XYZ file of C-alpha atoms in Angstrom:
465
model
C -6.177 16.545 -37.165
C -4.156 14.895 -34.518
C -5.381 14.186 -30.946
C -3.957 16.680 -28.515
C -2.064 15.612 -25.441
C -3.493 15.928 -21.758
C -2.139 19.306 -20.469
C -3.367 21.921 -17.977
C -3.669 24.568 -20.451
C -6.468 22.676 -22.230
C -8.000 20.181 -19.755
C -6.876 20.807 -16.197
C -6.919 23.423 -13.487
C -3.891 25.459 -12.587
C -1.291 23.612 -10.484
C -1.804 24.302 -6.733
C 1.270 25.470 -4.656
C 3.272 22.550 -3.302
C 2.332 21.859 0.295
C 2.140 17.950 0.185
C 5.029 15.532 -0.900
C 4.143 11.977 -1.785
C 6.781 9.289 -1.911
C 6.028 6.198 -4.052
C 3.620 7.446 -6.761
C 1.700 4.597 -8.354
C -1.826 3.844 -9.568
C -3.305 3.360 -6.102
C -2.089 6.928 -4.894
C -3.648 8.519 -7.959
C -6.951 6.785 -7.417
C -7.073 7.466 -3.814
C -5.026 10.048 -1.868
C -4.689 12.274 -4.963
C -8.419 11.727 -5.633
C -9.358 13.059 -2.164
C -7.215 16.027 -2.441
C -8.699 16.817 -5.915
C -12.174 16.652 -4.397
C -11.374 18.585 -1.159
C -13.172 21.949 -1.121
C -9.720 23.652 -0.537
C -7.953 21.755 -3.382
C -6.464 25.106 -4.786
C -4.357 25.442 -1.655
C -2.919 21.979 -1.671
C -0.539 20.836 -4.511
C 1.254 17.535 -4.503
C 4.785 16.919 -5.407
C 4.947 13.287 -6.105
C 8.090 11.027 -6.298
C 8.177 7.804 -8.102
C 9.455 4.506 -6.660
C 12.800 3.358 -8.000
C 11.737 3.231 -11.501
C 11.138 6.612 -13.144
C 8.288 5.487 -15.438
C 5.699 7.541 -13.856
C 7.663 10.690 -14.093
C 8.369 9.990 -17.654
C 4.704 9.365 -18.489
C 3.155 12.334 -16.340
C 5.851 14.939 -16.726
C 4.721 15.909 -20.285
C 1.153 15.955 -18.971
C 1.910 18.466 -16.342
C 1.135 15.757 -13.690
C -2.539 15.355 -15.054
C -4.062 11.971 -15.581
C -7.581 10.645 -16.174
C -9.319 8.536 -13.437
C -11.550 6.010 -15.104
C -14.170 4.853 -12.573
C -15.277 1.516 -13.708
C -18.967 0.887 -12.405
C -20.897 -2.199 -13.138
C -23.060 -0.032 -15.421
C -20.298 1.606 -17.388
C -17.264 4.001 -17.057
C -16.883 7.609 -15.965
C -13.828 9.829 -16.796
C -12.418 12.596 -14.716
C -9.130 14.634 -15.000
C -7.166 14.831 -11.774
C -5.247 17.955 -11.185
C -3.943 17.616 -7.485
C -0.604 16.425 -8.681
C 1.412 19.524 -9.327
C 4.572 17.846 -10.209
C 6.018 14.443 -10.654
C 9.798 13.724 -9.946
C 11.666 10.559 -10.394
C 13.089 9.169 -7.202
C 16.512 9.937 -8.357
C 15.812 13.624 -8.076
C 16.909 13.593 -4.511
C 18.111 17.122 -4.232
C 14.433 18.242 -5.177
C 13.130 15.931 -2.430
C 15.494 17.697 0.157
C 14.432 21.104 -1.184
C 10.745 20.343 -0.322
C 11.636 19.119 3.135
C 13.480 22.330 3.898
C 10.581 24.358 2.756
C 8.334 25.993 5.390
C 5.402 25.502 2.958
C 5.521 21.570 3.362
C 2.831 20.572 5.804
C 2.211 16.792 4.971
C 4.364 13.940 3.642
C 2.498 10.857 2.620
C 3.834 7.555 1.210
C 2.811 4.292 -0.447
C 6.071 2.155 -0.539
C 4.472 -1.252 0.230
C 5.066 -3.338 3.109
C 8.528 -4.160 1.635
C 9.514 -0.552 1.572
C 9.498 -0.374 5.277
C 12.537 -2.569 5.505
C 11.557 -4.083 8.811
C 13.117 -6.897 10.596
C 10.807 -9.755 12.102
C 10.457 -7.770 15.278
C 9.344 -4.599 13.374
C 12.689 -2.746 13.876
C 14.658 -1.296 10.835
C 16.498 -4.189 9.190
C 19.969 -2.749 9.310
C 21.363 -5.970 7.876
C 19.812 -5.419 4.548
C 22.514 -4.261 2.127
C 20.519 -1.207 0.852
C 19.596 0.009 4.393
C 23.198 -0.336 5.591
C 24.586 1.488 2.554
C 22.053 4.395 3.127
C 22.852 4.674 6.861
C 26.525 4.876 6.126
C 26.060 7.504 3.386
C 24.217 9.637 5.927
C 26.655 9.043 8.704
C 29.522 10.008 6.523
C 27.994 13.608 6.170
C 28.882 14.322 9.730
C 27.074 16.366 12.374
C 27.959 19.809 10.898
C 26.455 18.966 7.472
C 24.619 21.636 5.403
C 21.525 21.199 3.225
C 23.582 21.571 0.186
C 25.630 18.597 1.174
C 22.729 16.504 1.894
C 21.399 17.447 -1.460
C 24.682 16.311 -3.179
C 24.208 12.815 -1.891
C 21.547 10.223 -2.422
C 20.010 7.447 -0.449
C 17.249 4.990 -1.804
C 15.405 3.412 0.946
C 12.272 4.957 2.217
C 13.281 5.304 6.002
C 16.602 6.919 4.917
C 14.998 9.271 2.584
C 12.626 10.570 5.239
C 15.325 10.787 7.663
C 17.576 12.825 5.182
C 14.626 15.129 4.707
C 14.140 15.546 8.500
C 17.829 16.404 8.830
C 17.618 19.157 6.109
C 14.349 20.468 7.610
C 15.952 20.738 11.104
C 19.057 22.770 9.420
C 16.478 25.045 7.613
C 14.678 25.901 10.942
C 11.337 24.583 9.802
C 8.889 23.315 12.295
C 5.500 21.457 12.107
C 5.231 18.595 9.691
C 3.114 15.446 9.581
C 4.126 12.251 8.014
C 1.117 9.945 6.936
C 2.063 6.583 5.524
C -0.704 5.085 3.378
C 0.411 1.424 3.168
C -1.768 -1.770 4.029
C -0.108 -2.767 7.295
C -1.535 -2.332 10.833
C -0.873 0.835 12.547
C 1.214 2.060 9.583
C 2.170 5.420 11.135
C 3.742 3.683 14.183
C 5.389 1.161 12.057
C 6.855 3.712 9.573
C 7.883 5.993 12.591
C 9.734 3.098 14.147
C 12.055 2.455 11.219
C 12.654 6.054 10.553
C 13.440 6.581 14.198
C 15.771 3.468 14.119
C 17.591 5.055 11.149
C 17.990 8.226 13.076
C 19.296 6.480 16.015
C 22.022 4.747 13.631
C 22.822 8.160 12.048
C 22.444 11.153 14.316
C 20.286 10.461 17.544
C 19.982 14.160 18.132
C 17.378 14.473 15.458
C 15.040 12.428 17.671
C 14.450 15.108 20.217
C 13.928 17.746 17.415
C 11.440 15.453 15.740
C 9.554 14.827 18.952
C 8.645 18.458 19.001
C 8.142 19.180 15.293
C 7.169 16.050 13.494
C 3.653 14.321 13.962
C 3.002 10.724 12.828
C -0.518 9.948 11.519
C -2.086 6.588 10.779
C -4.645 5.728 8.174
C -6.667 2.986 6.431
C -7.081 3.197 2.748
C -9.243 1.167 0.438
C -9.937 1.236 -3.232
C -9.271 -1.607 -5.712
C -7.039 -0.152 -8.430
C -5.890 -2.465 -11.112
C -2.997 -1.879 -13.361
C -3.346 0.343 -16.433
C -3.632 -1.303 -19.842
C -3.658 -0.086 -23.574
C -7.577 -0.353 -23.140
C -7.679 2.607 -20.800
C -5.414 4.620 -22.992
C -7.578 3.958 -25.974
C -10.709 4.705 -24.145
C -9.399 8.110 -23.113
C -8.559 9.017 -26.649
C -11.994 7.932 -27.932
C -14.251 9.383 -25.116
C -12.310 12.435 -23.929
C -10.528 13.457 -27.110
C -7.076 13.648 -25.825
C -3.998 11.397 -25.327
C -3.469 10.217 -21.867
C -0.228 8.124 -21.525
C -1.124 6.873 -18.049
C -4.843 6.880 -17.033
C -5.938 5.019 -13.881
C -8.748 2.464 -13.701
C -10.518 1.985 -10.483
C -13.624 1.006 -8.785
C -16.519 3.399 -7.531
C -15.912 2.408 -3.803
C -13.456 4.411 -1.844
C -12.586 4.712 1.832
C -10.025 6.563 3.719
C -10.037 6.535 7.561
C -7.436 8.793 9.349
C -6.229 9.439 12.782
C -3.505 11.790 13.909
C -2.434 15.505 14.204
C -1.815 17.902 11.555
C -0.112 20.817 13.077
C 0.850 22.571 9.763
C -2.810 21.914 8.360
C -3.902 19.485 5.792
C -6.422 19.501 2.896
C -10.233 19.427 4.098
C -10.283 15.651 3.133
C -13.527 15.234 5.020
C -15.279 17.311 2.362
C -14.308 14.683 -0.157
C -15.595 11.771 2.115
C -12.597 10.797 4.300
C -13.270 9.806 7.929
C -11.297 11.348 10.729
C -11.250 9.160 13.895
C -9.497 8.831 17.061
C -8.651 5.157 16.583
C -8.161 3.630 13.051
C -7.392 0.142 14.275
C -11.040 -1.353 14.133
C -11.555 -0.122 10.468
C -7.781 -1.190 9.650
C -8.432 -4.829 10.910
C -11.664 -5.038 9.031
C -10.129 -3.991 5.716
C -6.828 -5.860 6.246
C -8.639 -9.185 7.170
C -11.835 -8.901 5.127
C -10.657 -7.375 1.697
C -6.934 -7.893 1.797
C -7.012 -11.426 3.586
C -9.601 -12.567 0.967
C -7.602 -11.117 -1.834
C -4.476 -13.089 -0.594
C -6.423 -16.248 -0.271
C -7.714 -15.906 -3.830
C -4.362 -14.772 -5.246
C -2.718 -17.901 -4.115
C -5.528 -20.570 -4.435
C -7.629 -19.532 -7.375
C -4.841 -19.406 -10.052
C -4.009 -22.991 -9.080
C -7.607 -23.874 -9.919
C -7.711 -22.038 -13.100
C -8.620 -18.504 -12.496
C -6.825 -15.270 -13.429
C -8.952 -12.358 -12.026
C -10.751 -11.561 -8.709
C -14.012 -11.284 -10.714
C -13.754 -14.608 -12.385
C -12.639 -16.387 -9.229
C -15.430 -15.033 -6.720
C -18.308 -16.266 -8.749
C -16.869 -19.796 -8.636
C -18.894 -21.762 -6.059
C -15.763 -23.398 -4.691
C -13.656 -20.235 -4.396
C -16.596 -18.300 -3.081
C -17.074 -20.861 -0.402
C -13.462 -20.641 0.567
C -13.771 -16.832 0.857
C -16.964 -17.056 2.812
C -15.271 -19.449 5.274
C -12.423 -17.083 5.636
C -14.647 -13.989 6.189
C -16.522 -15.865 8.934
C -13.370 -16.672 10.764
C -11.974 -13.149 10.437
C -15.160 -11.414 11.121
C -15.411 -13.177 14.382
C -12.489 -11.197 15.748
C -13.566 -7.762 14.716
C -15.133 -5.148 16.971
C -16.931 -3.379 14.185
C -19.866 -4.759 11.912
C -18.433 -6.914 9.145
C -21.450 -8.745 7.562
C -22.618 -5.759 5.555
C -18.973 -4.944 4.715
C -18.605 -8.488 3.352
C -21.588 -8.204 1.229
C -20.377 -4.969 -0.323
C -17.080 -6.780 -1.061
C -19.016 -9.310 -2.943
C -20.459 -6.569 -5.096
C -17.058 -5.071 -5.615
C -15.338 -8.327 -6.517
C -18.191 -9.230 -8.983
C -17.749 -5.859 -10.759
C -17.422 -6.973 -14.238
C -15.861 -3.695 -15.357
C -12.786 -4.107 -13.017
C -10.110 -6.551 -14.217
C -7.960 -7.273 -11.080
C -5.296 -9.770 -11.907
C -4.667 -12.268 -9.010
C -0.946 -12.610 -10.013
C -0.621 -8.732 -9.222
C -2.228 -9.301 -5.803
C -0.049 -12.204 -5.151
C 3.199 -9.876 -5.097
C 5.267 -9.743 -1.799
C 3.264 -12.433 0.168
C 6.151 -12.516 2.532
C 5.056 -9.211 4.064
C 1.179 -9.551 3.455
C 0.377 -13.155 4.860
C 1.685 -12.418 8.396
C -0.492 -9.322 8.667
C -3.624 -10.373 6.772
C -3.975 -14.098 7.691
C -1.688 -14.695 10.825
C -3.824 -12.873 13.550
C -6.871 -14.826 12.814
C -5.132 -18.065 12.513
C -3.231 -17.262 15.825
C -6.352 -16.090 17.772
C -8.525 -19.062 16.910
C -5.953 -21.714 17.258
C -4.872 -20.371 20.695
C -8.564 -20.568 21.640
C -8.507 -24.345 20.811
C -10.151 -24.096 17.389
C -8.957 -25.302 14.045
C -9.669 -22.581 11.538
C -10.281 -24.033 8.096
C -10.256 -20.672 6.141
C -7.117 -19.345 7.686
C -5.292 -22.656 7.212
C -6.352 -22.811 3.720
C -4.834 -19.347 3.024
C -1.647 -20.494 4.583
C -1.676 -23.682 2.585
C -2.312 -21.700 -0.559
C 0.631 -19.489 -0.123
C 2.811 -22.643 0.457
C 1.681 -23.995 -2.831
C 2.491 -20.709 -4.375
C 6.019 -20.798 -2.962
C 6.369 -24.379 -4.362
C 5.634 -23.127 -7.825
C 1.747 -23.575 -8.249
C -0.421 -20.826 -9.554
C 0.993 -17.403 -10.057
C 4.801 -16.884 -10.215
C 6.469 -15.873 -7.083
C 7.200 -11.984 -7.201
C 8.466 -10.923 -3.674
C 11.159 -8.512 -2.226
C 12.128 -11.584 -0.074
C 11.715 -14.191 -2.766
C 15.020 -16.103 -1.978
C 14.166 -16.242 1.532
C 10.677 -17.485 1.322
C 11.226 -20.010 -1.527
C 13.936 -21.532 0.606
C 11.018 -22.270 3.041
C 9.811 -25.052 0.596
C 11.391 -27.827 -1.314
C 11.395 -30.762 1.010
C 8.493 -33.068 1.819
C 5.046 -31.279 2.002
C 5.075 -31.941 5.889
C 8.304 -30.245 6.276
C 7.326 -27.388 3.978
C 4.021 -26.871 5.962
C 6.120 -26.681 9.188
C 8.620 -24.140 7.983
C 5.940 -22.002 6.325
C 3.906 -22.162 9.545
C 6.974 -21.100 11.582
C 7.372 -18.027 9.269
C 3.753 -17.085 9.261
C 3.020 -17.432 13.075
C 6.220 -18.327 14.979
C 4.436 -18.892 18.113
C 2.609 -21.922 16.555
C 5.629 -23.557 15.309
C 5.674 -27.179 16.043
C 1.829 -27.495 16.387
C 1.647 -30.953 14.637
C -2.202 -30.927 14.297
C -1.965 -27.588 12.563
C 0.779 -28.797 10.284
C -1.319 -31.750 9.319
C -4.249 -29.556 8.684
C -2.093 -27.217 6.313
C -1.026 -30.375 4.393
C -4.654 -31.555 4.110
C -5.852 -28.173 2.862
C -3.048 -28.012 0.338
C -4.119 -31.362 -0.938
C -7.724 -30.161 -1.264
C -6.606 -27.127 -3.235
C -4.699 -29.225 -5.610
C -7.590 -31.733 -5.894
C -9.751 -28.958 -7.521
C -7.306 -28.317 -10.459
């Protein structure tokens, strides 16, 4: 007898009506936002229509499974399995017409997104990078529609960048006469609601500024801090599902037991009761956001660039090495000194999470898109302490490790701005340190003492090979 596929008819609950749209479906969303929606006490009222990133893989895997998947929570003492039913349907990003239909529906209340830092297409000052070829093409496509465009005409075209896709949806929503909507980005960048709002509004100014007045009345922007370590899926998880659960799941999600979601903002059209699933609703996300970005993500970046050079492949392997652990502790002390919320217990919890033997979190995966991550995870601490007259060794080591990464040491460079940032290196180590520092913290460019310290830290890391 063959093993049955994972379907709602046998293993899930009925699909809830679509009131949420998510852009950028990946493992993290499925372990985090979709998990909170699944565990909300009103989950039967809130179905998610999810769109993939540029690759349609997730839609191809989850479509035959009615959007269902297995969340495998990997604790230190073993695994637990749960079928998540909150994703009612999955679309490839290419199904642009369907995205516009959702935006034009009065049932839509919340749009969430996980498009990574690179997906915001921000220039150095945080504005929309209109010089980017993809952004420029999308803006021209929307401008060509003209001011008397219909929803069907919007559906007949297509744009690929997230700011332009949101703008196209808002244009359709205004035409449809729909009102309240909240946009809640869920990426690991400071004040993500404000950051995403800025690039979408910049797109609107370039295409049809009149939509800004409408959006001011009808669209709310929320901000959140998200936290749950979620590695990539392997064949091991697929085999576990078949063996333990008795069905075939083409795309289960491994994750850790810990999860946190802190949200700030207005939801005029309503939202799931995420608090009942453990989410925290606050007036100001920033202190929690900084703690997570600096302590967890900052130490991840430090390890992602330094630890492979000294021979480690995963977070779990790296954190138990005395040298790497001392580097992380040093970084935590520096980053923690700038926080307004308690951090030492948080750091202790991070050690437990990082040491979880059941989570295989690849450092090479964490190393992706350092051009976007280092300036928000490491730079604030480096800038604060250096401007106070201090020479912060942990922050300097992280910058030095990224420089070495760009030079070809450790994990391979996978970055949306790879050509740009790899061009920062290739001269003498002193010149490389100077150009990398200028990229990471422009206000500290030319600080010769700091440049020398980066060179020294790079040599220290290489000496541990």
